[in-house]
mmCIF file of C-alpha atoms in Angstrom:
data_model
loop_
_atom_site.group_PDB
_atom_site.id
_atom_site.type_symbol
_atom_site.label_atom_id
_atom_site.label_comp_id
_atom_site.label_asym_id
_atom_site.label_seq_id
_atom_site.Cartn_x
_atom_site.Cartn_y
_atom_site.Cartn_z
ATOM 1 C CA MET A 1 0.092 -0.382 0.147
ATOM 2 C CA ASP A 2 1.508 3.185 -0.565
ATOM 3 C CA ILE A 3 1.279 6.715 1.568
ATOM 4 C CA ARG A 4 -1.274 7.908 -1.468
ATOM 5 C CA THR A 5 -3.816 4.942 -0.427
ATOM 6 C CA GLY A 6 -3.061 5.785 3.192
ATOM 7 C CA ILE A 7 -4.026 9.427 3.022
ATOM 8 C CA ARG A 8 -7.058 8.767 0.925
ATOM 9 C CA THR A 9 -8.247 5.687 3.438
ATOM 10 C CA GLU A 10 -7.532 8.515 6.618
ATOM 11 C CA ILE A 11 -9.813 11.644 4.816
ATOM 12 C CA GLU A 12 -12.599 8.759 4.007
ATOM 13 C CA ASP A 13 -12.367 8.084 8.104
ATOM 14 C CA LEU A 14 -12.092 11.446 9.047
ATOM 15 C CA ARG A 15 -15.224 12.508 6.901
ATOM 16 C CA LYS A 16 -17.317 9.420 8.157
ATOM 17 C CA GLN A 17 -16.232 11.157 11.652
ATOM 18 C CA ILE A 18 -17.271 14.496 11.067
ATOM 19 C CA SER A 19 -20.605 13.949 9.622
ATOM 20 C CA SER A 20 -21.400 11.271 12.468
ATOM 21 C CA LEU A 21 -20.949 14.099 14.941
ATOM 22 C CA LYS A 22 -23.120 16.216 13.166
ATOM 23 C CA GLU A 23 -25.704 14.719 12.973
ATOM 24 C CA LYS A 24 -25.583 13.557 16.303
ATOM 25 C CA GLY A 25 -27.736 16.772 16.947
ATOM 26 C CA PRO A 26 -26.494 20.930 16.848
ATOM 27 C CA PHE A 27 -23.182 21.909 17.829
ATOM 28 C CA LEU A 28 -21.460 25.231 18.661
ATOM 29 C CA GLN A 29 -17.554 26.453 16.828
ATOM 30 C CA ASN A 30 -15.705 28.687 18.283
ATOM 31 C CA ALA A 31 -17.423 28.481 21.709
ATOM 32 C CA ARG A 32 -17.391 27.861 24.643
ATOM 33 C CA VAL A 33 -19.487 28.061 28.727
ATOM 34 C CA GLU A 34 -18.453 30.387 31.249
ATOM 35 C CA ARG A 35 -19.620 29.481 34.851
ATOM 36 C CA THR A 36 -19.820 32.493 36.755
ATOM 37 C CA PRO A 37 -20.839 33.340 40.658
ATOM 38 C CA ALA A 38 -23.227 35.512 41.230
ATOM 39 C CA GLY A 39 -22.322 39.356 41.773
ATOM 40 C CA GLY A 40 -23.093 42.313 43.677
ATOM 41 C CA THR A 41 -25.189 42.059 46.957
ATOM 42 C CA ALA A 42 -25.741 38.532 46.602
ATOM 43 C CA SER A 43 -25.008 35.918 49.696
ATOM 44 C CA GLU A 44 -21.736 35.052 50.413
ATOM 45 C CA LYS A 45 -23.446 30.802 50.027
ATOM 46 C CA ALA A 46 -24.764 32.667 46.315
ATOM 47 C CA GLN A 47 -21.749 34.353 45.749
ATOM 48 C CA ASN A 48 -19.295 30.884 45.650
ATOM 49 C CA GLU A 49 -21.837 28.834 44.201
ATOM 50 C CA CYS A 50 -21.723 29.554 40.597
ATOM 51 C CA LYS A 51 -25.117 29.334 39.215
ATOM 52 C CA TYR A 52 -25.027 31.224 35.944
ATOM 53 C CA ALA A 53 -23.534 30.872 32.884
ATOM 54 C CA ARG A 54 -22.536 32.435 29.346
ATOM 55 C CA LEU A 55 -21.993 31.226 26.046
ATOM 56 C CA ARG A 56 -18.889 33.046 24.856
ATOM 57 C CA THR A 57 -16.818 33.437 21.634
ATOM 58 C CA GLY A 58 -13.555 33.700 20.610
ATOM 59 C CA LYS A 59 -11.418 36.570 18.758
ATOM 60 C CA ASN A 60 -13.493 37.912 15.563
ATOM 61 C CA ASN A 61 -16.501 35.713 16.196
ATOM 62 C CA LEU A 62 -19.899 36.263 17.200
ATOM 63 C CA LEU A 63 -22.625 34.143 17.613
ATOM 64 C CA ASP A 64 -26.273 34.334 16.425
ATOM 65 C CA ASN A 65 -27.498 36.858 18.193
ATOM 66 C CA GLY A 66 -24.471 38.938 16.576
ATOM 67 C CA LYS A 67 -22.942 39.211 19.963
ATOM 68 C CA LYS A 68 -20.031 37.992 21.771
ATOM 69 C CA SER A 69 -21.841 36.309 24.637
ATOM 70 C CA LYS A 70 -24.681 35.322 25.826
ATOM 71 C CA TYR A 71 -26.340 34.618 28.833
ATOM 72 C CA ILE A 72 -27.854 30.351 28.836
ATOM 73 C CA PRO A 73 -30.560 29.616 31.415
ATOM 74 C CA VAL A 74 -29.301 26.983 34.361
ATOM 75 C CA ARG A 75 -31.532 24.336 33.249
ATOM 76 C CA GLU A 76 -29.448 24.209 29.820
ATOM 77 C CA ILE A 77 -25.649 24.084 30.591
ATOM 78 C CA ASP A 78 -25.049 20.855 30.170
ATOM 79 C CA LYS A 79 -26.867 21.080 26.583
ATOM 80 C CA TYR A 80 -24.575 23.768 25.797
ATOM 81 C CA ILE A 81 -21.528 22.407 27.196
ATOM 82 C CA GLU A 82 -22.394 18.815 24.497
ATOM 83 C CA MET A 83 -22.755 21.453 22.064
ATOM 84 C CA CYS A 84 -19.607 23.162 22.598
ATOM 85 C CA SER A 85 -17.302 20.295 22.778
ATOM 86 C CA ARG A 86 -19.437 18.615 19.807
ATOM 87 C CA GLY A 87 -18.556 21.527 17.680
ATOM 88 C CA LYS A 88 -14.780 21.622 18.589
ATOM 89 C CA ALA A 89 -14.243 18.413 18.408
ATOM 90 C CA ILE A 90 -15.416 18.796 14.867
ATOM 91 C CA GLY A 91 -13.276 21.604 14.539
ATOM 92 C CA GLN A 92 -9.995 19.400 15.020
ATOM 93 C CA LEU A 93 -11.251 16.619 13.108
ATOM 94 C CA GLU A 94 -11.553 19.568 9.991
ATOM 95 C CA LYS A 95 -8.654 21.052 10.676
ATOM 96 C CA ARG A 96 -6.889 17.215 10.089
ATOM 97 C CA LEU A 97 -8.964 16.893 7.011
ATOM 98 C CA LYS A 98 -7.755 19.813 5.363
ATOM 99 C CA GLN A 99 -3.811 18.822 7.057
ATOM 100 C CA GLN A 100 -4.568 15.696 4.801
ATOM 101 C CA GLU A 101 -6.139 16.563 2.057
ATOM 102 C CA GLU A 102 -3.319 19.377 1.608
ATOM 103 C CA ARG A 103 -0.868 17.028 1.678
ATOM 104 C CA LEU A 104 -2.511 14.267 -0.752
ATOM 105 C CA THR A 105 -2.371 17.039 -3.202
ATOM 106 C CA HIS A 106 1.446 17.721 -2.280
ATOM 107 C CA LEU A 107 1.888 13.746 -3.309
ATOM 108 C CA ASN A 108 0.322 14.103 -5.866
ATOM 109 C CA VAL A 109 1.873 16.854 -7.951
ATOM 110 C CA VAL A 110 5.591 15.051 -6.411
ATOM 111 C CA ALA A 111 4.197 11.895 -8.249
ATOM 112 C CA ALA A 112 2.965 13.541 -11.080
ATOM 113 C CA SER A 113 6.348 15.190 -11.286
ATOM 114 C CA PHE A 114 8.556 11.831 -11.556
ATOM 115 C CA GLY A 115 6.059 10.474 -13.970
ATOM 116 C CA LEU A 116 4.335 8.276 -11.399
ATOM 117 C CA SER A 117 0.586 9.229 -11.506
#
């Protein structure tokens, strides 16, 4: 088995993994959930417990509401954490897929220059 065949196989595997993650449900890329305690005049107990959470994006990214952050309901924190982790995994797989596609293109060019197609 030559290198190009191995890379093609890996590319197909990566595409399958990405599609299976996307089928599991909605996902959020370039976002994270931050838990924050109550502030201001809240009791000391409330200030020590993280009851509030917000969805935040990184540099140069916006959420669907056009802002960089959005408060999320307490009962939906786990759902958003799952969506963010799924989006992060998809992003990592897409990055690896892009690298392998570029590598395959480069190998094809080198092989063609030697007349190996």
